[in-house]
Amino acid sequence: MRPNAEVVDVDEPLAVDVPPAPHDASGERVPIRQLAGLAPVARPARRWTPRRVVATPAALDQPHGRRIVERLAALGIEVERLRSNRLAGVRGDTERETYARAKSTLAIVVSPPSRRKLQPIAPSADWRFDLAEGCPAHCQYCYLAGSLSGPPVTRVYADLDDILAGLAGYAGQGTVTSRNPRRAGEGTTFEASCYTDPLALEHLTGSWRRAVEHFAGWDAPVQLRWTTKYADVDSFVGLPHAGRTRVRFSVKLPAGERTDGGRYGPGAGPAGRAAPARPGRLPGRPDHRPDHAAARLADALR
């Protein structure tokens, strides 16, 4: 296949008809130990820098789309303005080349209608919503990696303000927690890390911080949930969250950065297992060494 022989519609969902996998071991009893005092000296996080960034016309009409472009410009990253939602130059002569090009590309787009109609994600949360789709990491355990409909270009959503505003209509309407007598105390729960790792993209978009602030100011029994394996948490330490954000970290085994799950992407903290985090404490077996970033953030949330 010749390069540029095909184009990618970046407005189309990356994962078509792929059911999101549960991210939360709700109800599971796991050993808990205080880890904040065990954190090693913090190391600078390795942040992803895409080789190519593109934006659709519709994305540039959105306030948050323009904010992302300004943020990228401040980082010295050039944004290519597309004339349509068709992206050329991604497919290569081999699948390996196509994959490499796509994984190094970031597209600023408007979320498709199918992504704005929320779906339940039992047993994790009442509803799943998306800030982005795709991830720069190369985790071998990723359940999406072999199920994508095309080249895995990471898409970030420019219509963030509309996405967050649309969540209000789902409050109190879920069946996983909000209307479940056993879990009603958790309120209406929203999961935001089904198709991406929000922290992997935060330095480029600022979307996750705005989501946390949105939930903090939402005067209702609601909860935002997310999962990450990345260590770049400095911008979140001290961020007012009003107790409405729950973070789950993947933590590192002492043996090094290769585990049963395989290898991880840039900036990612290797994991032994992912499990629910509690304010000030992180779950894990006694022989697990916590990722320094997870412990720092847990300490700050106590």
PDB file of C-alpha atoms in Angstrom, residues 72-202:
ATOM      1  CA  LEU A  72       0.016  23.427  22.377  1.00  0.00           C
ATOM      2  CA  ALA A  73       1.435  26.637  20.906  1.00  0.00           C
ATOM      3  CA  ALA A  74       2.819  27.527  24.328  1.00  0.00           C
ATOM      4  CA  LEU A  75       4.586  24.156  24.316  1.00  0.00           C
ATOM      5  CA  GLY A  76       6.066  24.864  20.899  1.00  0.00           C
ATOM      6  CA  ILE A  77       3.872  22.278  19.156  1.00  0.00           C
ATOM      7  CA  GLU A  78       2.493  23.238  15.756  1.00  0.00           C
ATOM      8  CA  VAL A  79      -1.126  22.421  14.939  1.00  0.00           C
ATOM      9  CA  GLU A  80      -2.073  21.533  11.375  1.00  0.00           C
ATOM     10  CA  ARG A  81      -5.519  22.893  10.486  1.00  0.00           C
ATOM     11  CA  LEU A  82      -7.446  20.441   8.347  1.00  0.00           C
ATOM     12  CA  ARG A  83      -9.890  21.555   5.681  1.00  0.00           C
ATOM     13  CA  SER A  84     -12.240  18.706   6.592  1.00  0.00           C
ATOM     14  CA  ASN A  85     -12.386  15.787   8.989  1.00  0.00           C
ATOM     15  CA  ARG A  86     -10.325  13.633   6.630  1.00  0.00           C
ATOM     16  CA  LEU A  87      -6.731  12.996   7.705  1.00  0.00           C
ATOM     17  CA  ALA A  88      -4.249  11.826   5.078  1.00  0.00           C
ATOM     18  CA  GLY A  89      -0.712  10.564   5.447  1.00  0.00           C
ATOM     19  CA  VAL A  90      -1.335   8.139   8.302  1.00  0.00           C
ATOM     20  CA  ARG A  91      -1.295   4.812   6.499  1.00  0.00           C
ATOM     21  CA  GLY A  92       2.101   3.429   5.597  1.00  0.00           C
ATOM     22  CA  ASP A  93       3.433   0.576   3.510  1.00  0.00           C
ATOM     23  CA  THR A  94       3.114  -1.876   6.409  1.00  0.00           C
ATOM     24  CA  GLU A  95       0.825  -2.297   9.391  1.00  0.00           C
ATOM     25  CA  ARG A  96       3.764  -1.560  11.660  1.00  0.00           C
ATOM     26  CA  GLU A  97       4.456   1.745   9.913  1.00  0.00           C
ATOM     27  CA  THR A  98       0.777   2.697  10.004  1.00  0.00           C
ATOM     28  CA  TYR A  99       0.609   1.913  13.714  1.00  0.00           C
ATOM     29  CA  ALA A 100       3.711   4.002  14.456  1.00  0.00           C
ATOM     30  CA  ARG A 101       2.403   6.993  12.518  1.00  0.00           C
ATOM     31  CA  ALA A 102      -1.028   6.817  14.127  1.00  0.00           C
ATOM     32  CA  LYS A 103       0.280   6.441  17.676  1.00  0.00           C
ATOM     33  CA  SER A 104       2.390   9.573  17.234  1.00  0.00           C
ATOM     34  CA  THR A 105      -0.561  11.638  15.939  1.00  0.00           C
ATOM     35  CA  LEU A 106      -2.997  13.717  17.997  1.00  0.00           C
ATOM     36  CA  ALA A 107      -6.294  14.893  16.470  1.00  0.00           C
ATOM     37  CA  ILE A 108      -8.421  17.667  17.978  1.00  0.00           C
ATOM     38  CA  VAL A 109     -12.010  16.847  16.992  1.00  0.00           C
ATOM     39  CA  VAL A 110     -15.635  17.219  18.057  1.00  0.00           C
ATOM     40  CA  SER A 111     -17.023  14.127  19.754  1.00  0.00           C
ATOM     41  CA  PRO A 112     -19.390  12.029  17.608  1.00  0.00           C
ATOM     42  CA  PRO A 113     -23.058  11.861  18.691  1.00  0.00           C
ATOM     43  CA  SER A 114     -22.633   8.223  19.742  1.00  0.00           C
ATOM     44  CA  ARG A 115     -20.116   9.293  22.387  1.00  0.00           C
ATOM     45  CA  ARG A 116     -22.432  11.940  23.847  1.00  0.00           C
ATOM     46  CA  LYS A 117     -25.155   9.396  24.564  1.00  0.00           C
ATOM     47  CA  LEU A 118     -23.923   7.895  27.812  1.00  0.00           C
ATOM     48  CA  GLN A 119     -23.912   4.174  28.507  1.00  0.00           C
ATOM     49  CA  PRO A 120     -23.737   2.352  31.857  1.00  0.00           C
ATOM     50  CA  ILE A 121     -20.488   0.579  32.702  1.00  0.00           C
ATOM     51  CA  ALA A 122     -21.168  -1.968  35.424  1.00  0.00           C
ATOM     52  CA  PRO A 123     -19.743  -2.588  37.937  1.00  0.00           C
ATOM     53  CA  SER A 124     -17.571   0.538  37.707  1.00  0.00           C
ATOM     54  CA  ALA A 125     -20.049   3.377  37.457  1.00  0.00           C
ATOM     55  CA  ASP A 126     -23.513   4.477  36.459  1.00  0.00           C
ATOM     56  CA  TRP A 127     -22.303   6.143  33.283  1.00  0.00           C
ATOM     57  CA  ARG A 128     -19.314   6.342  30.989  1.00  0.00           C
ATOM     58  CA  PHE A 129     -18.365   9.604  29.316  1.00  0.00           C
ATOM     59  CA  ASP A 130     -15.329  10.457  27.222  1.00  0.00           C
ATOM     60  CA  LEU A 131     -12.874  13.350  27.197  1.00  0.00           C
ATOM     61  CA  ALA A 132     -10.794  11.651  24.519  1.00  0.00           C
ATOM     62  CA  GLU A 133     -10.388   8.373  22.683  1.00  0.00           C
ATOM     63  CA  GLY A 134      -7.050   6.673  22.277  1.00  0.00           C
ATOM     64  CA  CYS A 135      -3.844   6.715  24.287  1.00  0.00           C
ATOM     65  CA  PRO A 136      -0.141   7.235  23.510  1.00  0.00           C
ATOM     66  CA  ALA A 137       0.901   4.235  25.589  1.00  0.00           C
ATOM     67  CA  HIS A 138       1.686   0.807  24.133  1.00  0.00           C
ATOM     68  CA  CYS A 139       0.377  -1.426  26.928  1.00  0.00           C
ATOM     69  CA  GLN A 140       0.346  -5.051  25.839  1.00  0.00           C
ATOM     70  CA  TYR A 141      -2.653  -5.803  28.030  1.00  0.00           C
ATOM     71  CA  CYS A 142      -4.856  -3.089  26.422  1.00  0.00           C
ATOM     72  CA  TYR A 143      -8.223  -4.625  25.545  1.00  0.00           C
ATOM     73  CA  LEU A 144      -8.753  -2.080  22.751  1.00  0.00           C
ATOM     74  CA  ALA A 145      -5.450  -2.653  20.960  1.00  0.00           C
ATOM     75  CA  GLY A 146      -6.696  -5.537  18.831  1.00  0.00           C
ATOM     76  CA  SER A 147     -10.235  -4.257  18.387  1.00  0.00           C
ATOM     77  CA  LEU A 148      -9.861  -0.835  16.790  1.00  0.00           C
ATOM     78  CA  SER A 149     -11.612   0.010  13.549  1.00  0.00           C
ATOM     79  CA  GLY A 150      -8.641   1.824  12.017  1.00  0.00           C
ATOM     80  CA  PRO A 151      -5.248   3.401  12.730  1.00  0.00           C
ATOM     81  CA  PRO A 152      -5.096   4.322  16.459  1.00  0.00           C
ATOM     82  CA  VAL A 153      -4.901   8.104  16.114  1.00  0.00           C
ATOM     83  CA  THR A 154      -5.540   9.644  19.542  1.00  0.00           C
ATOM     84  CA  ARG A 155      -8.561  11.954  19.442  1.00  0.00           C
ATOM     85  CA  VAL A 156      -9.183  14.666  22.049  1.00  0.00           C
ATOM     86  CA  TYR A 157     -12.591  16.290  22.215  1.00  0.00           C
ATOM     87  CA  ALA A 158     -12.892  20.024  21.648  1.00  0.00           C
ATOM     88  CA  ASP A 159     -16.551  20.213  22.711  1.00  0.00           C
ATOM     89  CA  LEU A 160     -15.665  19.615  26.361  1.00  0.00           C
ATOM     90  CA  ASP A 161     -17.975  22.341  27.665  1.00  0.00           C
ATOM     91  CA  ASP A 162     -20.988  20.716  25.993  1.00  0.00           C
ATOM     92  CA  ILE A 163     -19.919  17.242  27.165  1.00  0.00           C
ATOM     93  CA  LEU A 164     -19.733  18.336  30.802  1.00  0.00           C
ATOM     94  CA  ALA A 165     -22.975  20.328  30.602  1.00  0.00           C
ATOM     95  CA  GLY A 166     -24.768  17.281  29.207  1.00  0.00           C
ATOM     96  CA  LEU A 167     -23.977  15.142  32.257  1.00  0.00           C
ATOM     97  CA  ALA A 168     -26.636  16.837  34.411  1.00  0.00           C
ATOM     98  CA  GLY A 169     -29.463  14.977  32.685  1.00  0.00           C
ATOM     99  CA  TYR A 170     -28.035  11.647  33.856  1.00  0.00           C
ATOM    100  CA  ALA A 171     -27.793  12.478  37.566  1.00  0.00           C
ATOM    101  CA  GLY A 172     -29.869  10.102  39.668  1.00  0.00           C
ATOM    102  CA  GLN A 173     -30.733   7.960  36.649  1.00  0.00           C
ATOM    103  CA  GLY A 174     -28.145   5.181  36.909  1.00  0.00           C
ATOM    104  CA  THR A 175     -28.627   1.608  38.052  1.00  0.00           C
ATOM    105  CA  VAL A 176     -25.077   0.708  39.124  1.00  0.00           C
ATOM    106  CA  THR A 177     -24.798   3.058  42.110  1.00  0.00           C
ATOM    107  CA  SER A 178     -27.355   5.898  42.229  1.00  0.00           C
ATOM    108  CA  ARG A 179     -30.459   3.678  42.309  1.00  0.00           C
ATOM    109  CA  ASN A 180     -28.817   0.614  43.817  1.00  0.00           C
ATOM    110  CA  PRO A 181     -29.738   0.348  47.514  1.00  0.00           C
ATOM    111  CA  ARG A 182     -26.361  -1.225  48.328  1.00  0.00           C
ATOM    112  CA  ARG A 183     -24.322   1.553  46.698  1.00  0.00           C
ATOM    113  CA  ALA A 184     -26.614   4.570  46.743  1.00  0.00           C
ATOM    114  CA  GLY A 185     -24.209   6.308  49.130  1.00  0.00           C
ATOM    115  CA  GLU A 186     -21.761   6.671  46.228  1.00  0.00           C
ATOM    116  CA  GLY A 187     -24.209   8.909  44.375  1.00  0.00           C
ATOM    117  CA  THR A 188     -24.337   9.036  40.591  1.00  0.00           C
ATOM    118  CA  THR A 189     -20.969   7.847  39.334  1.00  0.00           C
ATOM    119  CA  PHE A 190     -19.312   8.842  36.058  1.00  0.00           C
ATOM    120  CA  GLU A 191     -16.313   6.955  34.615  1.00  0.00           C
ATOM    121  CA  ALA A 192     -13.985   8.931  32.306  1.00  0.00           C
ATOM    122  CA  SER A 193     -11.147   6.525  31.498  1.00  0.00           C
ATOM    123  CA  CYS A 194     -12.724   3.760  29.429  1.00  0.00           C
ATOM    124  CA  TYR A 195     -11.173   4.640  26.083  1.00  0.00           C
ATOM    125  CA  THR A 196      -8.195   6.707  27.205  1.00  0.00           C
ATOM    126  CA  ASP A 197      -5.896   7.549  30.089  1.00  0.00           C
ATOM    127  CA  PRO A 198      -6.810  11.194  30.827  1.00  0.00           C
ATOM    128  CA  LEU A 199      -3.544  11.942  32.607  1.00  0.00           C
ATOM    129  CA  ALA A 200      -1.511  10.916  29.559  1.00  0.00           C
ATOM    130  CA  LEU A 201      -3.003  13.846  27.632  1.00  0.00           C
ATOM    131  CA  GLU A 202      -3.571  16.427  30.353  1.00  0.00           C
TER     132      GLU A 202
END
